[in-house]
Amino acid sequence: MVPKMASSVTSSSLEALI
């Protein structure tokens, strides 16, 4: 199960790192 929320959080984290 891959909830869309998890994807959103991961995307935000990646953008924060960059």
Coordinates of N, CA and C in Angstrom, one line a residue:
M1 N 0.9 -1.2 0.0 CA 0.0 0.0 0.0 C 0.9 1.2 0.0
V2 N 0.7 2.1 -1.0 CA 1.5 3.4 -1.0 C 0.5 4.6 -1.0
P3 N 0.2 5.1 0.1 CA -0.7 6.2 0.2 C -0.2 7.4 -0.5
K4 N -1.0 8.2 -1.1 CA -0.6 9.4 -1.8 C 0.1 10.4 -0.8
M5 N -0.4 10.4 0.4 CA 0.2 11.3 1.4 C 1.7 11.1 1.6
A6 N 2.0 9.8 1.7 CA 3.5 9.4 1.8 C 4.3 10.0 0.7
S7 N 3.7 9.9 -0.5 CA 4.4 10.4 -1.7 C 4.6 11.9 -1.6
S8 N 3.5 12.6 -1.1 CA 3.6 14.1 -1.0 C 4.7 14.4 0.1
V9 N 4.7 13.7 1.2 CA 5.7 14.0 2.2 C 7.1 13.8 1.7
T10 N 7.3 12.7 1.0 CA 8.6 12.4 0.4 C 9.0 13.5 -0.6
S11 N 8.1 14.0 -1.4 CA 8.4 15.0 -2.4 C 8.8 16.3 -1.6
S12 N 8.1 16.6 -0.6 CA 8.4 17.8 0.2 C 9.8 17.7 0.8
S13 N 10.1 16.6 1.3 CA 11.4 16.4 1.9 C 12.5 16.5 0.9
L14 N 12.3 16.0 -0.3 CA 13.4 16.1 -1.3 C 13.5 17.5 -1.7
E15 N 12.5 18.3 -1.8 CA 12.6 19.7 -2.2 C 13.3 20.5 -1.1
A16 N 13.0 20.1 0.1 CA 13.6 20.8 1.2 C 15.1 20.6 1.2
L17 N 15.5 19.4 0.9 CA 17.0 19.0 0.9 C 17.7 19.8 -0.2
I18 N 17.0 20.0 -1.4 CA 17.6 20.7 -2.5 C 17.7 22.2 -2.2

